[in-house]
């Protein structure tokens, strides 16, 4: 039974390469289609939050000043997600902060922490969507309201629900049905060119028949 960790960061900017730091992180564990646990914490990396970001997220400099050190938070969340494949919406963003903050905390990398991206998958499965922002996809599929957008736990929970929806929709489109696609299969699918989904699914069904 596969357990995946769906994560979300709130940050002071768009890239750790430009000096941005994390202000909040959340992780939601999914197992057998259900939420199996969650983690959320503000984190104090000693970075200033610009007014625009403070307005967007609702996370103030005062809130972060009173938060646990980023180093301690990253060690906790690394332990919480140990051995779990990772999922995020716009995963390249979250992965960059995950790697940077883990390194700053002196954490050893976990080989299981390979990222799947719900945004890349949604672009392939839902070309009819007006855009592929998390909020737009949540509205399109009438996902539950998890609270204020641009807070880590609400966004991680919405991304987790989107991941489950993606798995169900793909399962429905598989010629032979079967169990939901694994994280490894979803990573393979997100690299498939747009328009190649049906060919990929047919190839997967053929491989499963050969292996049976």
PDB file of N, CA, C and O in Angstrom, residues 121-159:
ATOM      1  N   UNK A 121       0.320  17.001 -14.632  1.00  0.00           N
ATOM      2  CA  UNK A 121      -0.657  15.960 -14.918  1.00  0.00           C
ATOM      3  C   UNK A 121      -1.992  16.561 -15.351  1.00  0.00           C
ATOM      4  O   UNK A 121      -2.627  16.085 -16.290  1.00  0.00           O
ATOM      5  N   UNK A 122      -2.415  17.626 -14.674  1.00  0.00           N
ATOM      6  CA  UNK A 122      -3.687  18.262 -15.022  1.00  0.00           C
ATOM      7  C   UNK A 122      -3.641  18.865 -16.424  1.00  0.00           C
ATOM      8  O   UNK A 122      -4.648  18.858 -17.137  1.00  0.00           O
ATOM      9  N   UNK A 123      -2.500  19.380 -16.823  1.00  0.00           N
ATOM     10  CA  UNK A 123      -2.388  19.928 -18.182  1.00  0.00           C
ATOM     11  C   UNK A 123      -2.627  18.841 -19.222  1.00  0.00           C
ATOM     12  O   UNK A 123      -3.154  19.123 -20.304  1.00  0.00           O
ATOM     13  N   UNK A 124      -2.271  17.621 -18.906  1.00  0.00           N
ATOM     14  CA  UNK A 124      -2.456  16.519 -19.850  1.00  0.00           C
ATOM     15  C   UNK A 124      -3.873  15.942 -19.787  1.00  0.00           C
ATOM     16  O   UNK A 124      -4.435  15.560 -20.808  1.00  0.00           O
ATOM     17  N   UNK A 125      -4.446  15.904 -18.599  1.00  0.00           N
ATOM     18  CA  UNK A 125      -5.760  15.281 -18.453  1.00  0.00           C
ATOM     19  C   UNK A 125      -6.923  16.245 -18.641  1.00  0.00           C
ATOM     20  O   UNK A 125      -8.012  15.822 -19.043  1.00  0.00           O
ATOM     21  N   UNK A 126      -6.703  17.528 -18.337  1.00  0.00           N
ATOM     22  CA  UNK A 126      -7.802  18.480 -18.365  1.00  0.00           C
ATOM     23  C   UNK A 126      -7.472  19.675 -19.270  1.00  0.00           C
ATOM     24  O   UNK A 126      -7.386  20.826 -18.814  1.00  0.00           O
ATOM     25  N   UNK A 127      -7.290  19.431 -20.561  1.00  0.00           N
ATOM     26  CA  UNK A 127      -6.973  20.545 -21.460  1.00  0.00           C
ATOM     27  C   UNK A 127      -8.109  21.563 -21.552  1.00  0.00           C
ATOM     28  O   UNK A 127      -7.890  22.696 -21.986  1.00  0.00           O
ATOM     29  N   UNK A 128      -9.324  21.175 -21.145  1.00  0.00           N
ATOM     30  CA  UNK A 128     -10.469  22.081 -21.209  1.00  0.00           C
ATOM     31  C   UNK A 128     -10.476  23.097 -20.074  1.00  0.00           C
ATOM     32  O   UNK A 128     -11.267  24.054 -20.095  1.00  0.00           O
ATOM     33  N   UNK A 129      -9.623  22.926 -19.060  1.00  0.00           N
ATOM     34  CA  UNK A 129      -9.601  23.848 -17.928  1.00  0.00           C
ATOM     35  C   UNK A 129      -9.208  25.254 -18.393  1.00  0.00           C
ATOM     36  O   UNK A 129      -8.362  25.410 -19.281  1.00  0.00           O
ATOM     37  N   UNK A 130      -9.814  26.305 -17.814  1.00  0.00           N
ATOM     38  CA  UNK A 130      -9.471  27.672 -18.220  1.00  0.00           C
ATOM     39  C   UNK A 130      -7.999  27.988 -17.978  1.00  0.00           C
ATOM     40  O   UNK A 130      -7.382  28.743 -18.711  1.00  0.00           O
ATOM     41  N   UNK A 131      -7.447  27.435 -16.921  1.00  0.00           N
ATOM     42  CA  UNK A 131      -6.009  27.466 -16.643  1.00  0.00           C
ATOM     43  C   UNK A 131      -5.749  26.326 -15.673  1.00  0.00           C
ATOM     44  O   UNK A 131      -6.678  25.610 -15.280  1.00  0.00           O
ATOM     45  N   UNK A 132      -4.510  26.136 -15.303  1.00  0.00           N
ATOM     46  CA  UNK A 132      -4.177  24.987 -14.467  1.00  0.00           C
ATOM     47  C   UNK A 132      -3.629  25.406 -13.106  1.00  0.00           C
ATOM     48  O   UNK A 132      -2.835  24.691 -12.493  1.00  0.00           O
ATOM     49  N   UNK A 133      -4.096  26.574 -12.642  1.00  0.00           N
ATOM     50  CA  UNK A 133      -3.826  26.964 -11.264  1.00  0.00           C
ATOM     51  C   UNK A 133      -4.614  26.053 -10.330  1.00  0.00           C
ATOM     52  O   UNK A 133      -5.666  25.528 -10.682  1.00  0.00           O
ATOM     53  N   UNK A 134      -4.112  25.905  -9.124  1.00  0.00           N
ATOM     54  CA  UNK A 134      -4.743  24.987  -8.172  1.00  0.00           C
ATOM     55  C   UNK A 134      -6.186  25.397  -7.885  1.00  0.00           C
ATOM     56  O   UNK A 134      -7.092  24.551  -7.875  1.00  0.00           O
ATOM     57  N   UNK A 135      -6.422  26.681  -7.665  1.00  0.00           N
ATOM     58  CA  UNK A 135      -7.766  27.142  -7.369  1.00  0.00           C
ATOM     59  C   UNK A 135      -8.734  26.908  -8.520  1.00  0.00           C
ATOM     60  O   UNK A 135      -9.896  26.553  -8.300  1.00  0.00           O
ATOM     61  N   UNK A 136      -8.260  27.107  -9.751  1.00  0.00           N
ATOM     62  CA  UNK A 136      -9.115  26.892 -10.920  1.00  0.00           C
ATOM     63  C   UNK A 136      -9.483  25.423 -11.069  1.00  0.00           C
ATOM     64  O   UNK A 136     -10.628  25.087 -11.390  1.00  0.00           O
ATOM     65  N   UNK A 137      -8.533  24.543 -10.843  1.00  0.00           N
ATOM     66  CA  UNK A 137      -8.808  23.107 -10.941  1.00  0.00           C
ATOM     67  C   UNK A 137      -9.720  22.642  -9.814  1.00  0.00           C
ATOM     68  O   UNK A 137     -10.580  21.783 -10.017  1.00  0.00           O
ATOM     69  N   UNK A 138      -9.550  23.229  -8.635  1.00  0.00           N
ATOM     70  CA  UNK A 138     -10.436  22.892  -7.525  1.00  0.00           C
ATOM     71  C   UNK A 138     -11.871  23.294  -7.846  1.00  0.00           C
ATOM     72  O   UNK A 138     -12.822  22.545  -7.555  1.00  0.00           O
ATOM     73  N   UNK A 139     -12.041  24.459  -8.467  1.00  0.00           N
ATOM     74  CA  UNK A 139     -13.381  24.900  -8.850  1.00  0.00           C
ATOM     75  C   UNK A 139     -13.948  24.022  -9.955  1.00  0.00           C
ATOM     76  O   UNK A 139     -15.130  23.651  -9.927  1.00  0.00           O
ATOM     77  N   UNK A 140     -13.114  23.671 -10.934  1.00  0.00           N
ATOM     78  CA  UNK A 140     -13.562  22.841 -12.058  1.00  0.00           C
ATOM     79  C   UNK A 140     -14.110  21.506 -11.565  1.00  0.00           C
ATOM     80  O   UNK A 140     -15.144  21.026 -12.057  1.00  0.00           O
ATOM     81  N   UNK A 141     -13.433  20.910 -10.593  1.00  0.00           N
ATOM     82  CA  UNK A 141     -13.821  19.581 -10.108  1.00  0.00           C
ATOM     83  C   UNK A 141     -14.632  19.633  -8.814  1.00  0.00           C
ATOM     84  O   UNK A 141     -14.913  18.584  -8.224  1.00  0.00           O
ATOM     85  N   UNK A 142     -14.971  20.853  -8.388  1.00  0.00           N
ATOM     86  CA  UNK A 142     -15.786  21.026  -7.178  1.00  0.00           C
ATOM     87  C   UNK A 142     -15.176  20.294  -5.987  1.00  0.00           C
ATOM     88  O   UNK A 142     -15.854  19.570  -5.253  1.00  0.00           O
ATOM     89  N   UNK A 143     -13.880  20.504  -5.819  1.00  0.00           N
ATOM     90  CA  UNK A 143     -13.195  19.917  -4.673  1.00  0.00           C
ATOM     91  C   UNK A 143     -13.623  20.643  -3.402  1.00  0.00           C
ATOM     92  O   UNK A 143     -14.024  21.805  -3.444  1.00  0.00           O
ATOM     93  N   UNK A 144     -13.551  19.986  -2.260  1.00  0.00           N
ATOM     94  CA  UNK A 144     -13.967  20.623  -0.999  1.00  0.00           C
ATOM     95  C   UNK A 144     -13.163  21.889  -0.712  1.00  0.00           C
ATOM     96  O   UNK A 144     -12.001  22.017  -1.099  1.00  0.00           O
ATOM     97  N   UNK A 145     -13.805  22.826  -0.024  1.00  0.00           N
ATOM     98  CA  UNK A 145     -13.143  24.064   0.398  1.00  0.00           C
ATOM     99  C   UNK A 145     -12.298  23.760   1.628  1.00  0.00           C
ATOM    100  O   UNK A 145     -12.822  23.354   2.669  1.00  0.00           O
ATOM    101  N   UNK A 146     -11.001  23.961   1.517  1.00  0.00           N
ATOM    102  CA  UNK A 146     -10.092  23.649   2.620  1.00  0.00           C
ATOM    103  C   UNK A 146      -9.597  24.883   3.366  1.00  0.00           C
ATOM    104  O   UNK A 146      -8.693  24.787   4.186  1.00  0.00           O
ATOM    105  N   UNK A 147     -10.199  26.033   3.074  1.00  0.00           N
ATOM    106  CA  UNK A 147      -9.781  27.244   3.761  1.00  0.00           C
ATOM    107  C   UNK A 147      -9.039  28.185   2.839  1.00  0.00           C
ATOM    108  O   UNK A 147      -9.043  28.044   1.620  1.00  0.00           O
ATOM    109  N   UNK A 148      -8.407  29.171   3.428  1.00  0.00           N
ATOM    110  CA  UNK A 148      -7.772  30.245   2.682  1.00  0.00           C
ATOM    111  C   UNK A 148      -6.673  29.718   1.765  1.00  0.00           C
ATOM    112  O   UNK A 148      -5.782  28.979   2.195  1.00  0.00           O
ATOM    113  N   UNK A 149      -6.755  30.098   0.489  1.00  0.00           N
ATOM    114  CA  UNK A 149      -5.676  29.774  -0.450  1.00  0.00           C
ATOM    115  C   UNK A 149      -4.405  30.496  -0.035  1.00  0.00           C
ATOM    116  O   UNK A 149      -4.436  31.519   0.647  1.00  0.00           O
ATOM    117  N   UNK A 150      -3.284  29.967  -0.467  1.00  0.00           N
ATOM    118  CA  UNK A 150      -1.966  30.508  -0.141  1.00  0.00           C
ATOM    119  C   UNK A 150      -1.644  30.394   1.346  1.00  0.00           C
ATOM    120  O   UNK A 150      -0.846  31.171   1.874  1.00  0.00           O
ATOM    121  N   UNK A 151      -2.259  29.407   1.996  1.00  0.00           N
ATOM    122  CA  UNK A 151      -1.764  28.910   3.271  1.00  0.00           C
ATOM    123  C   UNK A 151      -1.412  27.450   3.049  1.00  0.00           C
ATOM    124  O   UNK A 151      -2.098  26.730   2.327  1.00  0.00           O
ATOM    125  N   UNK A 152      -0.332  27.009   3.644  1.00  0.00           N
ATOM    126  CA  UNK A 152       0.285  25.747   3.243  1.00  0.00           C
ATOM    127  C   UNK A 152      -0.632  24.544   3.434  1.00  0.00           C
ATOM    128  O   UNK A 152      -0.734  23.695   2.543  1.00  0.00           O
ATOM    129  N   UNK A 153      -1.312  24.442   4.589  1.00  0.00           N
ATOM    130  CA  UNK A 153      -2.113  23.249   4.818  1.00  0.00           C
ATOM    131  C   UNK A 153      -3.335  23.211   3.903  1.00  0.00           C
ATOM    132  O   UNK A 153      -3.679  22.154   3.364  1.00  0.00           O
ATOM    133  N   UNK A 154      -3.985  24.355   3.703  1.00  0.00           N
ATOM    134  CA  UNK A 154      -5.146  24.401   2.805  1.00  0.00           C
ATOM    135  C   UNK A 154      -4.740  24.012   1.388  1.00  0.00           C
ATOM    136  O   UNK A 154      -5.427  23.223   0.719  1.00  0.00           O
ATOM    137  N   UNK A 155      -3.637  24.544   0.906  1.00  0.00           N
ATOM    138  CA  UNK A 155      -3.195  24.242  -0.457  1.00  0.00           C
ATOM    139  C   UNK A 155      -2.707  22.798  -0.578  1.00  0.00           C
ATOM    140  O   UNK A 155      -2.947  22.141  -1.602  1.00  0.00           O
ATOM    141  N   UNK A 156      -2.026  22.292   0.437  1.00  0.00           N
ATOM    142  CA  UNK A 156      -1.576  20.900   0.392  1.00  0.00           C
ATOM    143  C   UNK A 156      -2.771  19.951   0.389  1.00  0.00           C
ATOM    144  O   UNK A 156      -2.775  18.938  -0.323  1.00  0.00           O
ATOM    145  N   UNK A 157      -3.797  20.272   1.169  1.00  0.00           N
ATOM    146  CA  UNK A 157      -4.983  19.419   1.202  1.00  0.00           C
ATOM    147  C   UNK A 157      -5.714  19.459  -0.146  1.00  0.00           C
ATOM    148  O   UNK A 157      -6.175  18.416  -0.645  1.00  0.00           O
ATOM    149  N   UNK A 158      -5.807  20.639  -0.753  1.00  0.00           N
ATOM    150  CA  UNK A 158      -6.450  20.740  -2.065  1.00  0.00           C
ATOM    151  C   UNK A 158      -5.649  19.982  -3.115  1.00  0.00           C
ATOM    152  O   UNK A 158      -6.216  19.280  -3.958  1.00  0.00           O
ATOM    153  N   UNK A 159      -4.337  20.103  -3.076  1.00  0.00           N
ATOM    154  CA  UNK A 159      -3.494  19.359  -4.016  1.00  0.00           C
ATOM    155  C   UNK A 159      -3.632  17.856  -3.794  1.00  0.00           C
ATOM    156  O   UNK A 159      -3.609  17.075  -4.761  1.00  0.00           O
TER     157      UNK A 159
END
